[in-house]
mmCIF file of C-alpha atoms in Angstrom:
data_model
loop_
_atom_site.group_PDB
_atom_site.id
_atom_site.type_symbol
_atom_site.label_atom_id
_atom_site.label_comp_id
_atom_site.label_asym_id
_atom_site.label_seq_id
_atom_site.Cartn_x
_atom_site.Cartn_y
_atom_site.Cartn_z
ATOM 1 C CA UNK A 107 9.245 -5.762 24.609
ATOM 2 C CA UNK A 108 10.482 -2.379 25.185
ATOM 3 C CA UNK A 109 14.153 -2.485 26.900
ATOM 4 C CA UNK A 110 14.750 -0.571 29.595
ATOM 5 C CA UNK A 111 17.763 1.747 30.685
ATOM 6 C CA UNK A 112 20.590 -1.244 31.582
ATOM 7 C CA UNK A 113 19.961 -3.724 30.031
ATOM 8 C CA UNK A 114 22.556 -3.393 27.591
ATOM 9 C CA UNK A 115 25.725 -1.853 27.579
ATOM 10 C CA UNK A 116 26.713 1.121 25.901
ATOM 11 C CA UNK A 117 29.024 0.355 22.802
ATOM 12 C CA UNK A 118 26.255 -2.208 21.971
ATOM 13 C CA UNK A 119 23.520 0.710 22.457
ATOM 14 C CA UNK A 120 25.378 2.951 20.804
ATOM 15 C CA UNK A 121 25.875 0.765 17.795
ATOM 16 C CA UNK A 122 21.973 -0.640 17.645
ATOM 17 C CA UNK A 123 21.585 3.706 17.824
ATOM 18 C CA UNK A 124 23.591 3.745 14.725
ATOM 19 C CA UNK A 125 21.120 1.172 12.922
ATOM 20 C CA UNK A 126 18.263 2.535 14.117
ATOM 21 C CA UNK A 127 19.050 5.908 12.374
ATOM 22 C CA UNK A 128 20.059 4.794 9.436
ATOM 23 C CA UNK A 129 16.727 2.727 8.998
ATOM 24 C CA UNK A 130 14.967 5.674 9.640
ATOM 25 C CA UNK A 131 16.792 7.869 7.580
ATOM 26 C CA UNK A 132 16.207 5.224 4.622
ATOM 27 C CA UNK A 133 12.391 5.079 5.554
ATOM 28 C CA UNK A 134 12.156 8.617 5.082
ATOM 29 C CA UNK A 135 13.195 8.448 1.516
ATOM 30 C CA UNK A 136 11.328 5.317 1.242
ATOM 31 C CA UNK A 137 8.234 6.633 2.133
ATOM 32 C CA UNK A 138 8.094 9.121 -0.362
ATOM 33 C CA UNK A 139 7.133 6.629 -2.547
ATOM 34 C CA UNK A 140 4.415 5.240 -0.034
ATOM 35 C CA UNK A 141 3.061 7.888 0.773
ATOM 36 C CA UNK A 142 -0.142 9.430 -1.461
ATOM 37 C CA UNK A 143 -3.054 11.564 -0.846
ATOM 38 C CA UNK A 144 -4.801 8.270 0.708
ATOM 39 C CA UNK A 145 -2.020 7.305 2.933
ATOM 40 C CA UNK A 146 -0.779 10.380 4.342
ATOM 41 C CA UNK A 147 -3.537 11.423 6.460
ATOM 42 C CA UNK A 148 -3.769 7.677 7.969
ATOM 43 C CA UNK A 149 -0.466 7.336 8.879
ATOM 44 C CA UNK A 150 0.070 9.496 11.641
ATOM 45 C CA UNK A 151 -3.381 7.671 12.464
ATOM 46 C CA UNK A 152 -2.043 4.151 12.579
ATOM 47 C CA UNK A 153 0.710 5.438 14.626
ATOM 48 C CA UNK A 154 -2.280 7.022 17.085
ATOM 49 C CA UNK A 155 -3.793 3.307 17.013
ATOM 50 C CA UNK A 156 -0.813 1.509 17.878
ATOM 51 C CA UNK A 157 -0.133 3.559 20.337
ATOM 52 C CA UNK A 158 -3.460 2.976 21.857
ATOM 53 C CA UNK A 159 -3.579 -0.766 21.453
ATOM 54 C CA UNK A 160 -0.343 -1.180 23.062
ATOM 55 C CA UNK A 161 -1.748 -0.139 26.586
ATOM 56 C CA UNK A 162 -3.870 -3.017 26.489
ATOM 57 C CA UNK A 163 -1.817 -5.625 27.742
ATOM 58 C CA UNK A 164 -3.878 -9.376 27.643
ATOM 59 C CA UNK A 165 -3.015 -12.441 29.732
ATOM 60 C CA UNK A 166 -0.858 -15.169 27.856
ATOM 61 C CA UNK A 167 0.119 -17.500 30.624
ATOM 62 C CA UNK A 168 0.523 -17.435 34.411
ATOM 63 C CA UNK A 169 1.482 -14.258 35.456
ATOM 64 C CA UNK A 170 2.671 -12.834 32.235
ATOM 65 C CA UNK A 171 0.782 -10.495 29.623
ATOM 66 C CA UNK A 172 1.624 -9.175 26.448
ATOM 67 C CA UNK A 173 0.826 -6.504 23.739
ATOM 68 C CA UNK A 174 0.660 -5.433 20.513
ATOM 69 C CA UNK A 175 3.855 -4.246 19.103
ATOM 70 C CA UNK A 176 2.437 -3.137 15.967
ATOM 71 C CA UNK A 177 5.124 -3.366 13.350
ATOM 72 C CA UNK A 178 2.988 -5.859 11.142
ATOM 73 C CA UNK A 179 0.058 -3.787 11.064
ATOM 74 C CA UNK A 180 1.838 -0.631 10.175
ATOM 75 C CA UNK A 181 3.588 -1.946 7.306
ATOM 76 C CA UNK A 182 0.335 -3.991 5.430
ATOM 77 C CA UNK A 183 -1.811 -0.569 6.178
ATOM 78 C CA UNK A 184 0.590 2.153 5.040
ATOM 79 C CA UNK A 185 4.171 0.296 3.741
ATOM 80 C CA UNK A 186 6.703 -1.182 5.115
ATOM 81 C CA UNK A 187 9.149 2.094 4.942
ATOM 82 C CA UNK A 188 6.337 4.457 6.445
ATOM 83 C CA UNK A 189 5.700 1.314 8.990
ATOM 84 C CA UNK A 190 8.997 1.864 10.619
ATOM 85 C CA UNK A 191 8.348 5.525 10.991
ATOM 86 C CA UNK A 192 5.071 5.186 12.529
ATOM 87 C CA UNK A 193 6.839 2.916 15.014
ATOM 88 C CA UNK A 194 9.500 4.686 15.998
ATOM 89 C CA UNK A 195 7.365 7.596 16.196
ATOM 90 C CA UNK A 196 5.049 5.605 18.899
ATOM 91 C CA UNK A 197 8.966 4.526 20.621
ATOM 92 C CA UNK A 198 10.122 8.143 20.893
ATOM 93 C CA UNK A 199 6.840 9.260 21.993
ATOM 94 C CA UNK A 200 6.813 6.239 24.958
ATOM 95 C CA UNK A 201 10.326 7.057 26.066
ATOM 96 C CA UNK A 202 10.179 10.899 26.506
ATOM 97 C CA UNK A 203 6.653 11.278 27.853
ATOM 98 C CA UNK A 204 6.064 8.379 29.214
ATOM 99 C CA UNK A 205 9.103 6.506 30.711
ATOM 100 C CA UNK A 206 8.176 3.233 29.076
ATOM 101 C CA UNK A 207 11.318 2.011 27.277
ATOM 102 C CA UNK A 208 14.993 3.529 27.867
ATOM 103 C CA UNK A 209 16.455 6.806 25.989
ATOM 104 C CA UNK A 210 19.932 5.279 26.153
ATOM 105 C CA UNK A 211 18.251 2.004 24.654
ATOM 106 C CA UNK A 212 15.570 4.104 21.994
ATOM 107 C CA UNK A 213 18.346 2.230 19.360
ATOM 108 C CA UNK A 214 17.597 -1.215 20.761
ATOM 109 C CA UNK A 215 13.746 -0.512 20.875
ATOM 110 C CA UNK A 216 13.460 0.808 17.383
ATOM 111 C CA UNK A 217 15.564 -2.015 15.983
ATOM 112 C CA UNK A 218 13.997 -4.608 17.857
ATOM 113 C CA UNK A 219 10.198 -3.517 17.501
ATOM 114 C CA UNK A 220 10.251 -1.561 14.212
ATOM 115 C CA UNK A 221 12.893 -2.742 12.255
ATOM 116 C CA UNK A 222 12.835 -6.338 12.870
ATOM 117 C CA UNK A 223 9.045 -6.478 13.232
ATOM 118 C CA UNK A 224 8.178 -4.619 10.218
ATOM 119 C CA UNK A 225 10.370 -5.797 7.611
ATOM 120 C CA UNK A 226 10.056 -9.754 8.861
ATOM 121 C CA UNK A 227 6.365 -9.255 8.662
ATOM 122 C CA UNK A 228 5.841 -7.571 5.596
ATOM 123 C CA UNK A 229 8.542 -10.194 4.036
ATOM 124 C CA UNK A 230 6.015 -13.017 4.871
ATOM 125 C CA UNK A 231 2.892 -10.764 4.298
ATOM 126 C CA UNK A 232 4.223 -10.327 0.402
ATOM 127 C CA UNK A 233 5.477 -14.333 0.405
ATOM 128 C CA UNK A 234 2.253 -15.632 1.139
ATOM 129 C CA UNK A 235 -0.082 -12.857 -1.074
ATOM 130 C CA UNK A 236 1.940 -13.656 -4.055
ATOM 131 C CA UNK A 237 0.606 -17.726 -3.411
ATOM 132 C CA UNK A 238 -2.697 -17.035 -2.443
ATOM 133 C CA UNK A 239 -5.878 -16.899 -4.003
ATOM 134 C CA UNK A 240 -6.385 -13.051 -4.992
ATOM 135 C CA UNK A 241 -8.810 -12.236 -2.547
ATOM 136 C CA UNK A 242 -9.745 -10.260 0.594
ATOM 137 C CA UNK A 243 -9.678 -12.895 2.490
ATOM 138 C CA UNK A 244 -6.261 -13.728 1.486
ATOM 139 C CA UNK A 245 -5.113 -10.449 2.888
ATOM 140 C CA UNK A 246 -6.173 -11.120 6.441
ATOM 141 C CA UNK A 247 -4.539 -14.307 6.415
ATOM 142 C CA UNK A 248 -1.333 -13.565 5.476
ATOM 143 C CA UNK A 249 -1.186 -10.714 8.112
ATOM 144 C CA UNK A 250 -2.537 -12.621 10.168
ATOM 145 C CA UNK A 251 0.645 -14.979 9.558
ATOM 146 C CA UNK A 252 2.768 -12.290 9.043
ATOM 147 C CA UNK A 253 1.983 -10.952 12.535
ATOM 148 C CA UNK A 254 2.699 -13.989 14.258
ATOM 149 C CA UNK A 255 5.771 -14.620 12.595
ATOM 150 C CA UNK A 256 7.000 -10.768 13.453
ATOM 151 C CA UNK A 257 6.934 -11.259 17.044
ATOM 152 C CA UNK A 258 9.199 -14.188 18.119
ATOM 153 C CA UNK A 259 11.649 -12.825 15.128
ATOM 154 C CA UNK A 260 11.670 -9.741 17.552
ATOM 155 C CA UNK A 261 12.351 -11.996 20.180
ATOM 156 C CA UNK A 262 15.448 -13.810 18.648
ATOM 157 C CA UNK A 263 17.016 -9.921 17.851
ATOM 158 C CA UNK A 264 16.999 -9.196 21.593
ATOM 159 C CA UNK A 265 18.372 -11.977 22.270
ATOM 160 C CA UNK A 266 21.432 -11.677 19.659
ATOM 161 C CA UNK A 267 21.452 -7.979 20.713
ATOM 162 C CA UNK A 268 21.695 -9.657 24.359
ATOM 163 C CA UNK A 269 24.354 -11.946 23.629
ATOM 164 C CA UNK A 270 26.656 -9.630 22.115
ATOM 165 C CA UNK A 271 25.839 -6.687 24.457
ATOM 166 C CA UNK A 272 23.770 -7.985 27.547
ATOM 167 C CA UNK A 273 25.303 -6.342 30.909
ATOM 168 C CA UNK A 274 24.158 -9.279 33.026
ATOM 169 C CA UNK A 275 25.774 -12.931 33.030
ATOM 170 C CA UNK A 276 23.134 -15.073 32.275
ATOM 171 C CA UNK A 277 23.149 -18.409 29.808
ATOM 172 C CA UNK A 278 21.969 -17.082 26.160
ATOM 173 C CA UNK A 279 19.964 -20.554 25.804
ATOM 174 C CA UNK A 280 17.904 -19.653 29.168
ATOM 175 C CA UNK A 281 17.062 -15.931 27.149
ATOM 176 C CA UNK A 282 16.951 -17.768 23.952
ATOM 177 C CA UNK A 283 14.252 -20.123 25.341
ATOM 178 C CA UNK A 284 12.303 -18.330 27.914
ATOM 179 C CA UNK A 285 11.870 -15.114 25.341
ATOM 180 C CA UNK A 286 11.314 -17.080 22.183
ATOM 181 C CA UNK A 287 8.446 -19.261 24.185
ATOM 182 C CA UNK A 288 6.305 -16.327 26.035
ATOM 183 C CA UNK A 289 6.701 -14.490 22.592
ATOM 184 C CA UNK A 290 5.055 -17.021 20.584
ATOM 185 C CA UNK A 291 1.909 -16.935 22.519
ATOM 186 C CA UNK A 292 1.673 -13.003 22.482
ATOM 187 C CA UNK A 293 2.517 -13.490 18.508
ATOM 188 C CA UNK A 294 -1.110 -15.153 18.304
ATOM 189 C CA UNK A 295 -2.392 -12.018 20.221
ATOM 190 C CA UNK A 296 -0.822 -10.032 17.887
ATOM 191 C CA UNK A 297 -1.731 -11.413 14.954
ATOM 192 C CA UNK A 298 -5.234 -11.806 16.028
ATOM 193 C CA UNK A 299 -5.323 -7.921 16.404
ATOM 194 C CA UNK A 300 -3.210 -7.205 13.054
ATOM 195 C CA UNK A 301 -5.669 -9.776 10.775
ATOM 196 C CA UNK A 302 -9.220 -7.756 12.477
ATOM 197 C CA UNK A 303 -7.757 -4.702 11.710
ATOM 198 C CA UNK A 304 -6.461 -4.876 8.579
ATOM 199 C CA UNK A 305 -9.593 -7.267 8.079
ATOM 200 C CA UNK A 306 -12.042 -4.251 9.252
ATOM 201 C CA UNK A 307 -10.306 -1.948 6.812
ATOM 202 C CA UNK A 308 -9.916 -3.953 3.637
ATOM 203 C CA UNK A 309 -13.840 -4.457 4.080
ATOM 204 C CA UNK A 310 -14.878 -1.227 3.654
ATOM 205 C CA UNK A 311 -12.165 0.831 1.852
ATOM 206 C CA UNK A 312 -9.381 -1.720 0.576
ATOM 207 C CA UNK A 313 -8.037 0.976 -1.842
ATOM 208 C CA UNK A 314 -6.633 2.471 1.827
ATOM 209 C CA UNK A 315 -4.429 -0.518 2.667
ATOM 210 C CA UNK A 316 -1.267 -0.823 0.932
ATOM 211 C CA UNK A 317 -0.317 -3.993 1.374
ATOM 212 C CA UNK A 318 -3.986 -4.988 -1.193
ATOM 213 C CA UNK A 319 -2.531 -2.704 -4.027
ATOM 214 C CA UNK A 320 -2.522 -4.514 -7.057
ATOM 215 C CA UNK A 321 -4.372 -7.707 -5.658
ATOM 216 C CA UNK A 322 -7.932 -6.698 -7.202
ATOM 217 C CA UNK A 323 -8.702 -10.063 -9.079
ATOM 218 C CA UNK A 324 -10.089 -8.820 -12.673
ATOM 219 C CA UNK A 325 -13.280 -9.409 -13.660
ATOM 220 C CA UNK A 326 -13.826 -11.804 -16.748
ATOM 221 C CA UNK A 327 -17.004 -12.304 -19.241
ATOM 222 C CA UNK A 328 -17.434 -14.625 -21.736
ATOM 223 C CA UNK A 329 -17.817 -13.439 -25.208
ATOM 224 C CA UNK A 330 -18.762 -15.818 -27.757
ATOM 225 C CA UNK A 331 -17.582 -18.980 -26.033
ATOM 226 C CA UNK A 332 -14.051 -16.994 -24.613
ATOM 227 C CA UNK A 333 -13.404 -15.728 -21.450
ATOM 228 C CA UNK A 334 -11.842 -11.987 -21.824
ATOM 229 C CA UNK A 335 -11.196 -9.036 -19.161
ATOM 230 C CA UNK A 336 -14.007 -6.402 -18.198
ATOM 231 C CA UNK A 337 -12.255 -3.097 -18.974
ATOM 232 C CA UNK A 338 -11.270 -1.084 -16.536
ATOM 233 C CA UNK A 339 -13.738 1.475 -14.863
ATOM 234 C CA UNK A 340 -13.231 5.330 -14.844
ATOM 235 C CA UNK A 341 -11.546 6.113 -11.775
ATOM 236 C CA UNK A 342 -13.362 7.328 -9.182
ATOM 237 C CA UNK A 343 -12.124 11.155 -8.041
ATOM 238 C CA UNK A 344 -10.061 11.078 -5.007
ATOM 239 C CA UNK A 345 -12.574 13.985 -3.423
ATOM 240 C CA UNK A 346 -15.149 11.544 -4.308
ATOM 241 C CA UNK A 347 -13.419 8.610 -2.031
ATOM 242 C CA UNK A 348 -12.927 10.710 1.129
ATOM 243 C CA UNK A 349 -10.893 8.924 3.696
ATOM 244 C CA UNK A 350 -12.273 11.542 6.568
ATOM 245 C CA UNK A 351 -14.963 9.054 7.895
ATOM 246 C CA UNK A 352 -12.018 5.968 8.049
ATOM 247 C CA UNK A 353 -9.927 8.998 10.065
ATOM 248 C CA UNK A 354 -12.486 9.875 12.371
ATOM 249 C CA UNK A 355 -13.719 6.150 13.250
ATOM 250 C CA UNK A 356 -9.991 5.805 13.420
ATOM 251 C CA UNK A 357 -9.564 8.740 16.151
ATOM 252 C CA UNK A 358 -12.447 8.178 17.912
ATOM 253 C CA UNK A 359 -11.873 4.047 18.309
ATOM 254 C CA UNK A 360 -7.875 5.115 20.094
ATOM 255 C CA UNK A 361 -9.457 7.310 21.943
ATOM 256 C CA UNK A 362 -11.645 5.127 23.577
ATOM 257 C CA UNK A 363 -9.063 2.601 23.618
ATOM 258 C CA UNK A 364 -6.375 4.387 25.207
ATOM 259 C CA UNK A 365 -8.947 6.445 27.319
ATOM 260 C CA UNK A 366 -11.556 3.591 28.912
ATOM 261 C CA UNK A 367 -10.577 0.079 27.724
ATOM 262 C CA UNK A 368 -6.998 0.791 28.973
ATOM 263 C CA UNK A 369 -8.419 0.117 32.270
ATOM 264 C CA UNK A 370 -9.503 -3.276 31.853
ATOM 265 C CA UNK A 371 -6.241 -4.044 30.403
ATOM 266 C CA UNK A 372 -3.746 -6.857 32.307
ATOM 267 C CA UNK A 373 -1.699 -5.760 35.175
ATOM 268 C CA UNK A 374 0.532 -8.891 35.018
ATOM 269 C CA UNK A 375 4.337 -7.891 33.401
ATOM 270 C CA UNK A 376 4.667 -8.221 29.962
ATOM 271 C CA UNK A 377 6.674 -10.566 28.316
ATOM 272 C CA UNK A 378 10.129 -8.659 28.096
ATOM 273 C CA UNK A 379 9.510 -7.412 31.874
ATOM 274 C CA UNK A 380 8.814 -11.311 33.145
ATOM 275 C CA UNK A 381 11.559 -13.281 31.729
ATOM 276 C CA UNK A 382 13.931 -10.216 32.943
ATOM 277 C CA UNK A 383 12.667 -10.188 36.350
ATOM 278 C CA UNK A 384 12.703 -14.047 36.111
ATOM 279 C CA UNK A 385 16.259 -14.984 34.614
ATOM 280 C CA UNK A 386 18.271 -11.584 36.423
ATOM 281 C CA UNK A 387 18.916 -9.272 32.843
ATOM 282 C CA UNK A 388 17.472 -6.617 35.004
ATOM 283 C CA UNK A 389 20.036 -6.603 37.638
ATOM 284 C CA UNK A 390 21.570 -3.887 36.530
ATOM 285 C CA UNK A 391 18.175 -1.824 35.294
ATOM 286 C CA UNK A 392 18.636 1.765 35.694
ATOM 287 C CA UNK A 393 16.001 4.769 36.539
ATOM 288 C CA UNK A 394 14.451 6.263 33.732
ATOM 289 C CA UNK A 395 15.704 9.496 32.384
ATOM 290 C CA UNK A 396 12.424 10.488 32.179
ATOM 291 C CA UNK A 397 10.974 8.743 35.613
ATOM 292 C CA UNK A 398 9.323 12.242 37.251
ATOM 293 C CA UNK A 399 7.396 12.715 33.882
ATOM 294 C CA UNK A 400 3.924 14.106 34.975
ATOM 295 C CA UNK A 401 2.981 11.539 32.933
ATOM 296 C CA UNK A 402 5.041 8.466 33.567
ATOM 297 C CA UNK A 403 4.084 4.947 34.202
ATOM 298 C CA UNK A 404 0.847 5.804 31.866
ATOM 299 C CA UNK A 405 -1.023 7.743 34.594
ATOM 300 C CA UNK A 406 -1.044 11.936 35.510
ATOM 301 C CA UNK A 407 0.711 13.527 38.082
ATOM 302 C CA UNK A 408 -1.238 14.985 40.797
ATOM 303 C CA UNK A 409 -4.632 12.847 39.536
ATOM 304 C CA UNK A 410 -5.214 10.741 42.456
ATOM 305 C CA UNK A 411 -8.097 8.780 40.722
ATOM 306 C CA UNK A 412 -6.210 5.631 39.045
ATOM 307 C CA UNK A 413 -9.252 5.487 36.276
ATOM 308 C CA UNK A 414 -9.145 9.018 35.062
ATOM 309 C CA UNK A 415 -5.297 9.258 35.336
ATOM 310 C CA UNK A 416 -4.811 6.240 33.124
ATOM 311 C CA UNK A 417 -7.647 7.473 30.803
ATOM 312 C CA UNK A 418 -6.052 11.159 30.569
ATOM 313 C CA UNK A 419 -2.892 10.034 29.776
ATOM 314 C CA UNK A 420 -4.068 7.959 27.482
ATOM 315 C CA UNK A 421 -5.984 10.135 25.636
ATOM 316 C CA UNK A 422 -2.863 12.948 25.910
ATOM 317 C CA UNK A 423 -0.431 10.018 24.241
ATOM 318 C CA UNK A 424 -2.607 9.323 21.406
ATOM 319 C CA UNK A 425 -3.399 12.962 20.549
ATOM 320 C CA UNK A 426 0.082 13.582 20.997
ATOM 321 C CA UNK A 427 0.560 10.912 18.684
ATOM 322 C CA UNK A 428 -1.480 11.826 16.037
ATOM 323 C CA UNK A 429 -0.500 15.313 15.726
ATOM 324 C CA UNK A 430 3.485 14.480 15.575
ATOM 325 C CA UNK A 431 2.966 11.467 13.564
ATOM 326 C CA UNK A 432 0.723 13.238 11.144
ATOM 327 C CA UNK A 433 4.027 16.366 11.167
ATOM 328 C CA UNK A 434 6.041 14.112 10.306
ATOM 329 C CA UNK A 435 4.247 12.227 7.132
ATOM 330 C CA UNK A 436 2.705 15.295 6.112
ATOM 331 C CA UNK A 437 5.975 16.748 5.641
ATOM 332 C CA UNK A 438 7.534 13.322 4.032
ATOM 333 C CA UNK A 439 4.585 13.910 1.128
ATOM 334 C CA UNK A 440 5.274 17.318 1.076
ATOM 335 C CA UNK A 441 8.739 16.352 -0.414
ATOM 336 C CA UNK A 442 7.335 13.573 -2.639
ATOM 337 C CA UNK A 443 5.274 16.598 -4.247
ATOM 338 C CA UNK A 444 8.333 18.834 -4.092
ATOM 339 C CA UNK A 445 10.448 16.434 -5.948
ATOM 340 C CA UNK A 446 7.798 15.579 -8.196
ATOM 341 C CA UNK A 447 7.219 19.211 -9.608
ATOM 342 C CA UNK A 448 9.014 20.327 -12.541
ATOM 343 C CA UNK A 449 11.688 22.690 -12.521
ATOM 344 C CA UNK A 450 11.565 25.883 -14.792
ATOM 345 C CA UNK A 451 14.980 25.697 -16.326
ATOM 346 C CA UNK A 452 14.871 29.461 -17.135
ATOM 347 C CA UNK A 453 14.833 29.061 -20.756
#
């Protein structure tokens, strides 16, 4: 779903820019409150892994694929302020190195696919969690709800954003119709992806996902004919519960995503790309600011082998990833601490 250079005029761009900002500004603050010595380190991961997963586009109907957009996942893992940031970081990342998305339209994209994505899907995620029983399982099912729900909501933005801004004249029902329908199939894709994951994770280390905090269904014994709480274990040390094996299985899985399963991945445009080649918003598309990136298009410059170009840059973008996502949330809990610490008065 990321829109191109074009596609929508520039008061409208301009304005979603505005939005987009301020979101991120407000995430910033808001993740100071996420963010703790067990989410920090995995954020800048997540943002690695969606990064990754979106290069494997999968087949949804004739001619047409689709892909994670990630905005459900982000927000039940690590919150849905740090969520947004760990999209947009994987946005700006897309648009400078890899031309995949426009600059002019980087306010479109990060309102479309991290804005409306994350905070529609962790809306439903805390709906549904809040009515069902308090289990793991529940978990995966509401994101895997959650995440289906996210992606035709991100459909219906780009079309509003289209109606009011679009630089082509085509009927708003035709949009409405043709982006709302391909969108609900790749929903089930993502939320197929978004339940495994978060699925995988809860299974092993559920203290790790946000989204389960306070969901732990206490533990009851009966004591002379009355049922009454277990207490509370000690906690366990943090050092003790070291997220480092989660990171590196973490690493290692986008890596190989991004690197050799990116290969296998659909060549068939995505949904975004197909109804805009099909219903003319791309008439007036324009080059990409950052078309003669060495590593545009997802491949290297100069690397003549499609396999290992696709693999290298895909292994470049999600270290790239990592390391910039991980800058930027290490520094966001660096001023949770900051503010946290008391402040001699001098006295």
């Amino acid at each position: 779903m990321h829109v191109p250079d074009g596609f929508i005029n520039a008061p409208i761009s301009a304005a979603t820019g505005v939005v987009a900002a301020t979101a991120v500004a407000v995430s910033l603050r808001g993740a100071r409150r996420e963010l703790d010595e067990r989410t920090a380190p995995l954020a800048g991961l997540v943002a690695a892994f969606i990064f990754a997963v979106q290069m494997l586009n999968f087949p949804v109907a004739a001619g047409t694929s689709g892909h994670l957009l990630g905005g459900a996942l982000a927000a039940i893992l690590v919150g849905p302020f740090t969520g947004v940031l760990c999209v947009s970081v994987v946005l700006l990342m897309q648009g400078i190195l890899f031309a995949d998305g426009g600059l002019t339209a980087l306010g479109v994209n990060i309102t479309d696919m991290a804005i409306v994505t994350t905070v529609v899907a962790y809306a439903v995620f805390r709906g549904l969690v809040k009515v069902l029983p308090r289990k793991r399982r529940s978990i995966t099912v509401a994101s895997f709800v959650a995440a289906l729900v996210s992606v035709p909501a991100a459909a219906v933005a780009f079309t509003l954003i289209y109606a009011v801004g679009g630089t082509t004249d085509v009927s708003i029902g035709k949009v409405a119709t043709a982006m709302i329908g391909v969108h609900v199939l790749i929903g089930t894709g993502e939320a197929a992806i978004t339940a495994l994951t978060v699925g995988a994770v809860v299974a092993v280390r559920p203290d790790l996902v946000y989204g389960a905090r306070g969901l732990q269904q206490k533990l009851k014994l009966r004591v002379n004919g009355e049922l009454v709480d277990v207490p509370d274990a000690d906690p366990v040390p943090v050092a003790a519960r070291s997220h480092r094996t989660v990171w590196a299985v973490g690493l290692v899985t986008s890596l190989v995503l991004a690197g050799f399963v990116s290969f296998y991945a659909s060549a068939d445009p995505d949904g975004m790309e197909k109804v805009a080649a099909d219903k003319g918003i791309d008439r007036k598309a324009e080059k990409h600011a950052s078309a003669d990136s060495p590593l545009a298009d997802y491949g290297v410059k100069d690397v003549s082998d499609a396999r290992l170009s696709g693999g290298l840059a895909g292994v470049i973008g999600v270290g790239v990833t990592v390391v910039g996502g991980s800058a930027v949330f290490w520094a966001v809990r660096r001023r949770r601490t900051q503010d946290a610490s008391p402040v001699s008065t001098g006295l």
